[in-house]
CSV table of C-alpha atoms in Angstrom, one decimal:
chain,number,residue,atom,x,y,z
O,25,ARG,CA,-36.6,3.7,-28.8
O,26,ASP,CA,-36.9,2.4,-25.2
O,27,ALA,CA,-34.0,0.5,-24.5
O,28,TYR,CA,-33.0,-1.4,-21.2
O,29,GLY,CA,-30.2,-3.7,-19.7
O,30,ILE,CA,-30.0,-6.0,-16.6
O,31,CYS,CA,-27.1,-6.3,-14.5
O,32,ILE,CA,-26.7,-9.6,-12.7
O,33,ASP,CA,-24.4,-10.8,-9.8
O,34,ILE,CA,-24.6,-14.4,-9.0
O,35,GLY,CA,-22.9,-14.9,-5.8
O,36,THR,CA,-22.3,-18.3,-4.3
O,37,THR,CA,-24.7,-17.5,-1.4
O,38,THR,CA,-26.9,-14.4,-2.9
O,39,VAL,CA,-28.0,-13.1,-6.6
O,40,VAL,CA,-28.8,-9.7,-7.1
O,41,LEU,CA,-30.4,-8.1,-10.5
O,42,VAL,CA,-30.6,-4.5,-11.4
O,43,LEU,CA,-32.9,-3.2,-14.3
O,44,PHE,CA,-31.4,0.0,-16.2
O,45,ASP,CA,-32.8,2.0,-18.6
O,46,LEU,CA,-29.9,2.3,-21.1
O,47,ASN,CA,-31.1,5.8,-22.3
O,48,ASN,CA,-30.6,7.9,-19.3
O,49,ALA,CA,-28.5,5.1,-17.2
O,50,HIS,CA,-30.9,5.2,-14.6
O,51,PRO,CA,-31.7,2.5,-12.2
O,52,ILE,CA,-35.0,1.5,-12.1
O,53,GLU,CA,-35.6,-1.8,-9.8
O,54,SER,CA,-33.6,-4.3,-8.3
O,55,ILE,CA,-34.1,-7.8,-6.7
O,56,ALA,CA,-32.1,-10.2,-4.7
O,57,PHE,CA,-32.6,-13.6,-3.6
O,58,LEU,CA,-30.9,-16.5,-2.1
O,59,ASN,CA,-29.0,-18.7,-4.9
O,60,PRO,CA,-31.5,-21.9,-5.1
O,61,GLN,CA,-28.2,-24.0,-5.5
O,62,GLY,CA,-27.5,-23.3,-2.2
O,63,ALA,CA,-30.1,-26.4,-1.5
O,64,TYR,CA,-27.5,-28.7,-2.8
O,65,GLY,CA,-24.4,-27.1,-1.0
O,66,SER,CA,-23.6,-23.7,0.6
O,67,ASP,CA,-20.0,-23.5,-0.8
O,68,VAL,CA,-18.6,-24.0,-4.1
O,69,ILE,CA,-16.6,-27.1,-3.6
O,70,SER,CA,-20.0,-28.9,-2.3
O,71,ARG,CA,-21.5,-28.0,-5.4
O,72,ILE,CA,-18.8,-28.9,-7.4
O,73,GLN,CA,-18.6,-32.7,-5.8
O,74,TYR,CA,-22.7,-32.6,-6.3
O,75,ALA,CA,-22.3,-31.6,-10.2
O,76,SER,CA,-19.7,-34.6,-10.4
O,77,ASN,CA,-23.0,-36.5,-11.6
O,78,LEU,CA,-24.3,-35.4,-15.4
O,79,GLU,CA,-27.9,-35.5,-14.0
O,80,HIS,CA,-27.2,-33.3,-10.7
O,81,LEU,CA,-25.0,-30.7,-12.9
O,82,LYS,CA,-28.3,-30.4,-15.2
O,83,ILE,CA,-30.3,-29.4,-11.9
O,84,LEU,CA,-27.9,-27.1,-10.5
O,85,SER,CA,-27.8,-25.6,-14.2
O,86,SER,CA,-31.6,-25.4,-14.3
O,87,VAL,CA,-32.3,-24.2,-10.6
O,88,ILE,CA,-30.5,-21.3,-11.5
O,89,THR,CA,-31.2,-20.5,-15.0
O,90,SER,CA,-35.0,-21.0,-14.3
O,91,LYS,CA,-34.9,-18.4,-11.1
O,92,ILE,CA,-33.1,-15.6,-13.0
O,93,ASP,CA,-35.3,-16.2,-16.1
O,94,HIS,CA,-38.2,-15.6,-13.9
O,95,GLU,CA,-36.8,-12.7,-11.9
O,96,ILE,CA,-36.3,-10.9,-15.2
O,97,LYS,CA,-39.6,-11.5,-16.4
O,98,GLN,CA,-40.7,-10.0,-13.1
O,99,LEU,CA,-38.7,-7.1,-13.4
O,100,LEU,CA,-39.8,-6.5,-17.2
O,101,ASP,CA,-43.5,-7.0,-16.1
O,102,ASN,CA,-43.3,-4.9,-12.9
O,103,ASN,CA,-42.4,-1.8,-15.1
O,104,ALA,CA,-44.6,-2.4,-18.2
O,105,ILE,CA,-41.3,-3.3,-20.3
O,106,SER,CA,-41.6,-5.4,-23.3
O,107,LYS,CA,-39.4,-8.1,-23.7
O,108,ASP,CA,-38.3,-6.8,-27.2
O,109,ASP,CA,-37.0,-3.9,-25.3
O,110,LEU,CA,-34.5,-5.6,-23.2
O,111,PHE,CA,-31.0,-5.1,-24.9
O,112,GLU,CA,-28.3,-6.7,-22.8
O,113,VAL,CA,-27.6,-8.9,-19.7
O,114,VAL,CA,-24.3,-8.6,-18.1
O,115,ILE,CA,-23.3,-11.1,-15.5
O,116,ALA,CA,-20.4,-11.0,-13.2
O,117,ALA,CA,-19.8,-14.2,-11.1
O,118,ASN,CA,-17.2,-16.4,-9.7
O,119,THR,CA,-15.6,-19.5,-12.2
O,120,THR,CA,-17.6,-22.0,-10.6
O,121,MET,CA,-20.9,-20.0,-10.9
O,122,ASN,CA,-20.1,-19.5,-14.3
O,123,HIS,CA,-19.8,-23.1,-14.9
O,124,LEU,CA,-22.8,-24.1,-13.2
O,125,LEU,CA,-24.5,-21.3,-15.1
O,126,LEU,CA,-23.9,-22.7,-18.6
O,127,GLY,CA,-24.2,-26.3,-17.6
O,128,VAL,CA,-20.0,-27.1,-18.0
O,129,ASP,CA,-19.0,-30.0,-15.9
O,130,PRO,CA,-17.0,-28.0,-13.2
O,131,THR,CA,-15.2,-31.2,-11.4
O,132,SER,CA,-11.6,-29.7,-13.0
O,133,LEU,CA,-11.7,-26.6,-10.7
O,134,ALA,CA,-11.8,-29.3,-7.8
O,135,THR,CA,-9.1,-31.6,-8.8
O,136,ALA,CA,-5.3,-30.9,-9.4
O,137,PRO,CA,-4.0,-28.9,-11.5
O,138,TYR,CA,-7.4,-27.2,-10.5
O,139,LYS,CA,-7.7,-25.9,-14.2
O,140,SER,CA,-11.0,-24.1,-15.3
O,141,VAL,CA,-12.8,-25.2,-18.7
O,142,PHE,CA,-13.0,-21.6,-19.6
O,143,LEU,CA,-12.0,-18.5,-18.5
O,144,ASP,CA,-12.9,-16.0,-21.4
O,145,THR,CA,-16.0,-13.5,-21.5
O,146,ILE,CA,-18.7,-15.3,-23.0
O,147,ILE,CA,-21.3,-13.3,-25.2
O,148,LYS,CA,-24.5,-15.3,-26.2
O,149,PRO,CA,-28.1,-15.1,-27.1
O,150,TYR,CA,-30.6,-15.1,-24.3
O,151,HIS,CA,-32.2,-18.1,-25.2
O,152,GLU,CA,-29.2,-20.0,-25.5
O,153,ILE,CA,-28.6,-19.9,-21.7
O,154,PHE,CA,-32.2,-19.0,-20.0
O,155,PRO,CA,-35.5,-20.7,-20.9
O,156,SER,CA,-37.3,-17.6,-22.6
O,157,HIS,CA,-36.6,-16.8,-26.0
O,158,PHE,CA,-35.7,-13.5,-25.5
O,159,THR,CA,-33.6,-11.3,-28.4
O,160,SER,CA,-31.2,-9.5,-25.9
O,161,ASN,CA,-27.7,-10.8,-25.6
O,162,VAL,CA,-26.1,-11.7,-22.6
O,163,THR,CA,-22.4,-11.3,-21.5
O,164,ILE,CA,-20.7,-13.2,-18.8
O,165,LEU,CA,-17.7,-11.6,-17.4
O,166,GLY,CA,-14.5,-13.6,-17.6
O,167,GLY,CA,-12.2,-14.3,-14.8
O,168,PHE,CA,-8.7,-14.2,-13.7
O,169,ASP,CA,-8.5,-18.0,-12.7
O,170,SER,CA,-10.3,-21.0,-11.1
O,171,TYR,CA,-11.0,-19.4,-8.2
O,172,VAL,CA,-10.2,-15.5,-8.7
O,173,GLY,CA,-13.3,-15.1,-10.9
O,174,GLY,CA,-15.2,-12.8,-13.1
O,175,ASP,CA,-16.9,-11.2,-9.8
O,176,ILE,CA,-13.4,-9.9,-8.9
O,177,VAL,CA,-12.3,-8.8,-12.3
O,178,SER,CA,-15.6,-6.8,-12.4
O,179,GLY,CA,-14.3,-5.3,-9.0
O,180,VAL,CA,-11.1,-4.4,-10.3
O,181,TYR,CA,-12.6,-3.0,-13.2
O,182,SER,CA,-15.2,-1.2,-11.2
O,183,GLN,CA,-12.8,0.8,-8.9
O,184,ASP,CA,-10.1,1.4,-12.0
O,185,LEU,CA,-7.4,-0.4,-9.6
O,186,HIS,CA,-5.2,-1.4,-12.9
O,187,LYS,CA,-5.0,2.4,-13.8
O,188,LYS,CA,-3.4,4.0,-10.3
O,189,ASP,CA,-0.2,4.9,-9.6
O,190,ASP,CA,-0.2,3.7,-6.0
O,191,TYR,CA,-0.9,-0.1,-5.0
O,192,ASN,CA,-4.4,-0.9,-3.5
O,193,ILE,CA,-6.1,-3.9,-2.3
O,194,LEU,CA,-9.7,-5.0,-3.1
O,195,VAL,CA,-11.1,-7.5,-0.6
O,196,ASP,CA,-14.3,-9.2,-1.3
O,197,LEU,CA,-15.9,-10.8,1.9
O,198,GLY,CA,-17.9,-13.4,-0.1
O,199,THR,CA,-18.2,-17.0,0.5
O,200,ASN,CA,-14.9,-17.3,-1.6
O,201,GLY,CA,-13.0,-14.4,-0.6
O,202,GLU,CA,-10.9,-13.2,-3.2
O,203,ILE,CA,-8.1,-10.4,-2.6
O,204,ILE,CA,-6.5,-8.4,-5.4
O,205,ILE,CA,-3.3,-5.7,-4.6
O,206,ALA,CA,-3.0,-3.7,-8.1
O,207,ASN,CA,-1.5,-0.9,-9.5
O,208,ASN,CA,-1.1,0.0,-13.1
O,209,LYS,CA,2.0,-2.2,-13.4
O,210,LYS,CA,1.5,-5.0,-11.3
O,211,MET,CA,-1.5,-7.3,-10.2
O,212,PHE,CA,-1.7,-9.9,-7.7
O,213,GLY,CA,-4.6,-12.0,-6.9
O,214,THR,CA,-5.6,-15.0,-4.8
O,215,SER,CA,-8.7,-16.5,-2.9
O,216,THR,CA,-9.4,-18.2,0.1
O,217,ALA,CA,-12.1,-20.2,1.4
O,218,ALA,CA,-14.0,-17.7,3.7
O,219,GLY,CA,-17.1,-19.9,3.7
O,220,PRO,CA,-20.5,-18.1,3.7
O,221,ALA,CA,-20.6,-16.9,7.6
O,222,PHE,CA,-20.0,-13.2,6.4
O,223,GLU,CA,-23.4,-13.8,4.6
O,224,GLY,CA,-25.4,-15.4,7.0
O,225,VAL,CA,-25.0,-18.9,6.3
O,226,ASN,CA,-23.9,-21.6,8.7
O,227,ILE,CA,-24.8,-19.5,11.6
O,228,GLU,CA,-27.4,-21.1,13.9
O,229,CYS,CA,-29.6,-17.9,13.8
O,230,GLY,CA,-28.2,-16.6,10.6
O,231,ILE,CA,-29.8,-15.1,7.6
O,232,GLY,CA,-29.1,-12.6,4.6
O,233,ALA,CA,-29.3,-9.2,4.8
O,234,VAL,CA,-33.1,-8.9,4.4
O,235,SER,CA,-35.8,-7.1,6.4
O,236,GLY,CA,-35.4,-8.0,10.1
O,237,ALA,CA,-32.1,-9.3,9.9
O,238,ILE,CA,-29.9,-7.9,12.9
O,239,SER,CA,-27.5,-5.5,11.1
O,240,HIS,CA,-26.0,-3.4,13.9
O,241,PHE,CA,-25.5,-4.8,17.7
O,242,THR,CA,-24.1,-2.5,20.6
O,243,PHE,CA,-23.8,-4.5,24.1
O,244,ASN,CA,-26.9,-4.1,26.2
O,245,GLN,CA,-28.9,-2.1,23.9
O,246,THR,CA,-31.6,-3.1,21.8
O,247,PRO,CA,-30.1,-4.6,18.4
O,248,VAL,CA,-30.9,-2.7,15.1
O,249,THR,CA,-32.7,-4.3,12.1
O,250,ILE,CA,-32.7,-3.8,8.4
O,251,ASN,CA,-36.1,-1.5,7.8
O,252,ASN,CA,-36.3,-1.4,11.7
O,253,ASP,CA,-38.2,-4.8,11.1
O,254,THR,CA,-38.9,-7.3,14.0
O,255,PRO,CA,-35.7,-9.5,14.3
O,256,ARG,CA,-35.6,-12.6,12.6
O,257,GLY,CA,-32.2,-13.5,12.5
O,258,ILE,CA,-28.5,-12.3,12.0
O,259,CYS,CA,-26.9,-11.1,8.9
O,260,GLY,CA,-23.4,-10.7,8.2
O,261,SER,CA,-22.7,-7.0,9.4
O,262,GLY,CA,-24.6,-7.9,12.6
O,263,LEU,CA,-22.5,-11.1,13.2
O,264,LEU,CA,-19.4,-9.3,13.4
O,265,ASP,CA,-21.0,-6.3,15.7
O,266,ILE,CA,-22.0,-9.3,18.2
O,267,VAL,CA,-18.9,-11.3,18.2
O,268,SER,CA,-16.8,-8.0,18.3
O,269,GLU,CA,-19.0,-6.6,21.6
O,270,LEU,CA,-18.9,-10.2,23.2
O,271,TYR,CA,-15.1,-10.1,23.1
O,272,LYS,CA,-14.6,-6.6,24.2
O,273,ASN,CA,-17.2,-7.5,27.3
O,274,ASP,CA,-15.3,-10.8,28.0
O,275,TYR,CA,-18.0,-13.2,27.0
O,276,ILE,CA,-15.6,-14.6,24.4
O,277,ASN,CA,-11.8,-15.1,25.4
O,278,LYS,CA,-8.8,-14.3,22.9
O,279,SER,CA,-9.0,-18.1,21.8
O,280,GLY,CA,-12.3,-17.9,20.8
O,281,TYR,CA,-14.0,-19.7,23.7
O,282,MET,CA,-17.6,-19.0,24.8
O,283,LYS,CA,-19.1,-21.0,27.9
O,284,ASN,CA,-22.8,-20.7,26.4
O,285,LYS,CA,-25.1,-19.2,23.8
O,286,TYR,CA,-25.5,-15.8,24.2
O,287,PHE,CA,-29.3,-14.5,23.5
O,288,ILE,CA,-29.8,-11.5,21.6
O,289,THR,CA,-33.5,-11.7,21.6
O,290,GLU,CA,-35.7,-14.7,23.3
O,291,ASP,CA,-35.0,-16.7,20.4
O,292,ILE,CA,-32.4,-15.3,18.3
O,293,TYR,CA,-28.5,-16.2,19.9
O,294,LEU,CA,-25.1,-16.8,18.9
O,295,SER,CA,-23.2,-20.3,19.6
O,296,PRO,CA,-19.9,-21.0,20.6
O,297,LYS,CA,-20.3,-22.9,17.0
O,298,ASP,CA,-20.8,-19.7,15.5
O,299,ILE,CA,-18.0,-18.0,17.0
O,300,ARG,CA,-15.8,-20.9,15.2
O,301,GLU,CA,-17.3,-20.2,11.9
O,302,VAL,CA,-16.4,-16.4,12.5
O,303,GLN,CA,-13.0,-17.6,13.5
O,304,LEU,CA,-12.1,-19.5,10.4
O,305,ALA,CA,-13.6,-17.0,8.0
O,306,LYS,CA,-11.7,-13.9,9.8
O,307,SER,CA,-8.5,-15.9,9.7
O,308,ALA,CA,-8.6,-16.9,5.9
O,309,ILE,CA,-9.2,-13.4,4.8
O,310,ARG,CA,-6.6,-12.1,7.3
O,311,ALA,CA,-3.9,-14.5,6.3
O,312,GLY,CA,-4.6,-14.0,2.8
O,313,ILE,CA,-4.2,-10.5,2.8
O,314,GLU,CA,-0.7,-10.6,4.9
O,315,ARG,CA,0.4,-13.6,2.2
O,316,LEU,CA,-0.3,-11.4,-0.7
O,317,LEU,CA,1.2,-8.4,0.9
O,318,SER,CA,4.4,-10.5,1.1
O,319,GLU,CA,4.3,-12.3,-2.5
O,320,ALA,CA,4.1,-8.7,-3.9
O,321,ASN,CA,6.7,-7.6,-1.3
O,322,ILE,CA,4.7,-4.7,-0.2
O,323,LYS,CA,4.3,-3.0,3.1
O,324,PRO,CA,1.2,-1.9,4.5
O,325,LYS,CA,2.5,1.8,4.4
O,326,ASP,CA,2.9,1.5,0.3
O,327,ILE,CA,-0.9,0.8,0.2
O,328,GLU,CA,-3.1,3.8,-0.8
O,329,ALA,CA,-6.9,2.3,-0.3
O,330,LEU,CA,-8.0,-1.1,1.2
O,331,TYR,CA,-11.4,-1.7,-0.6
O,332,LEU,CA,-13.6,-3.8,1.3
O,333,ALA,CA,-16.4,-5.3,-1.1
O,334,GLY,CA,-19.2,-7.7,-0.3
O,335,GLY,CA,-22.9,-7.8,0.0
O,336,PHE,CA,-23.0,-6.3,3.9
O,337,GLY,CA,-20.5,-3.6,3.0
O,338,LYS,CA,-23.2,-0.8,3.9
O,339,HIS,CA,-23.9,-2.0,7.1
O,340,VAL,CA,-20.4,-2.9,8.4
O,341,ASN,CA,-18.5,-1.1,11.2
O,342,LEU,CA,-15.0,-0.8,10.5
O,343,ASN,CA,-13.6,-0.7,13.9
O,344,HIS,CA,-14.9,-3.8,14.7
O,345,LEU,CA,-13.7,-5.7,11.5
O,346,SER,CA,-10.1,-4.3,12.8
O,347,GLU,CA,-10.9,-5.6,16.6
O,348,ILE,CA,-11.6,-9.0,15.7
O,349,GLY,CA,-8.6,-9.1,13.2
O,350,ILE,CA,-10.1,-9.3,9.7
O,351,ILE,CA,-8.3,-6.2,8.2
O,352,PRO,CA,-4.6,-5.1,9.9
O,353,ASN,CA,-4.9,-2.1,12.1
O,354,ASN,CA,-2.3,-0.2,10.1
O,355,LEU,CA,-4.8,-0.2,7.3
O,356,LEU,CA,-8.0,0.6,9.1
O,357,LYS,CA,-8.0,4.5,8.2
O,358,LYS,CA,-7.2,3.4,4.5
O,359,THR,CA,-10.2,1.2,4.5
O,360,LYS,CA,-13.2,2.0,2.2
O,361,VAL,CA,-16.5,0.0,2.2
O,362,ILE,CA,-17.6,-0.3,-1.5
O,363,GLY,CA,-20.7,-2.7,-1.3
O,364,ASN,CA,-21.2,-4.8,-4.2
O,365,SER,CA,-18.2,-4.1,-6.4
O,366,SER,CA,-18.9,-7.2,-8.5
O,367,LEU,CA,-22.2,-5.7,-9.7
O,368,SER,CA,-20.6,-2.0,-9.6
O,369,GLY,CA,-18.4,-3.5,-12.5
O,370,ALA,CA,-21.2,-5.1,-14.4
O,371,VAL,CA,-22.8,-1.9,-14.5
O,372,LYS,CA,-20.0,0.1,-15.9
O,373,TYR,CA,-19.7,-2.5,-18.3
O,374,LEU,CA,-23.3,-2.5,-19.3
O,375,PHE,CA,-22.6,1.4,-20.3
O,376,GLN,CA,-19.3,0.5,-22.2
O,377,PRO,CA,-20.0,-2.6,-24.0
O,378,LEU,CA,-17.3,-1.9,-26.9
O,379,SER,CA,-14.4,-1.8,-24.4
O,380,ASP,CA,-11.7,-4.5,-24.4
O,381,GLU,CA,-10.8,-3.1,-21.2
O,382,VAL,CA,-11.9,-6.2,-19.0
O,383,GLU,CA,-10.4,-8.3,-21.4
O,384,THR,CA,-6.9,-6.5,-21.2
O,385,LEU,CA,-6.7,-6.2,-17.3
O,386,ARG,CA,-7.9,-10.1,-17.1
O,387,LYS,CA,-4.7,-11.1,-18.7
O,388,ASN,CA,-2.7,-9.2,-16.5
O,389,CYS,CA,-2.8,-10.9,-13.0
O,390,ARG,CA,-0.3,-13.3,-11.0
O,391,ILE,CA,-2.4,-15.6,-9.1
O,392,ILE,CA,-1.1,-16.7,-5.6
O,393,ASN,CA,-2.0,-20.2,-4.8
O,394,LEU,CA,-2.6,-20.2,-0.9
O,395,GLY,CA,-3.2,-24.2,-0.8
O,396,THR,CA,0.3,-25.1,-1.1
O,397,SER,CA,1.9,-22.2,0.9
O,398,PRO,CA,3.3,-23.0,4.2
O,399,GLU,CA,3.4,-19.3,5.1
O,400,PHE,CA,-0.3,-19.2,4.4
O,401,GLN,CA,-0.8,-22.3,6.8
O,402,GLU,CA,1.3,-20.7,9.5
O,403,LEU,CA,-0.6,-16.8,9.2
O,404,PHE,CA,-4.0,-18.9,9.2
O,405,ILE,CA,-3.1,-20.6,12.5
O,406,LYS,CA,-1.7,-17.3,14.0
O,407,TYR,CA,-4.9,-15.6,13.1
O,408,ILE,CA,-7.6,-17.8,14.4
O,409,SER,CA,-7.4,-16.1,17.7
O,410,PHE,CA,-8.7,-12.6,18.3
């Protein structure tokens, strides 16, 4: 009989759904949209603070469950699929997003000792989470820790990092930048507050990776936009291109100082404030990588590959990532862009639903808290400059 499944990546900034035919593992259609919770805070901390009021928690839960339910109906209607033929929904998300999805009070995540109410993989009937009474199950992948969640567990699973002999690094350049170093014997993980700059948020002319977003930029040349549409704003990959090009051409100095706004088109520009947002984000990621290497007592030469995940992966210029200091130069040639690894892991799980592999790998990660690390603070200051 006909059977379909949907995989969902609930990011702090962006949500992606993909519909699959379970009989032939064929992707049928995908939908991406901005997380509607963004209206109540651009990062996890601001949303946790908002959700400390019970009525506000219900609002945050309702806006995301209603929106996802609406988009699932849209996917099914677009493809003339009966709701009775939807068998499975698999969700990968960070720990805060999981709490807000289920309407669970997340305030313990933001107060010492920063404990999650739950980290286990959750399986529930569809109607217990979403407004519609569909008959399918919903699986929410469990996480490693309060700030190293199911999205990065899904990423590790997607690349089989827990099975490889050599050490590999997975870096997710999302709002809550998560980093894993792993081989088949050990796994170390951490998260660092990169902020949403890489996803076009908190940038004055920033937008998501949508049609018309400036995705590539070369100095003194016409910017390239997604779908070659009329420029509407700057997405993450375009932002890094612009910053790198301006730095190379002396519009930005090593400390990040830029005298005036730089106009890419008549009404789209980069401001000095935008440069600071990029500096904070890139320094957080770089310092996190260096701190984890130090904690694991591993040298860059011992790393087989650095997997770079994140929504803008397919557009990003790796040389620019190295030039502005997000990834170490000695790992540049080992860096592989893999796009949305959180979604990839959810897809893999969709077709291996009886496997306990995710639960096994989830329990074998040593979490490093950067918030209490003097070494991280020193590294963060060191890498603020370009």
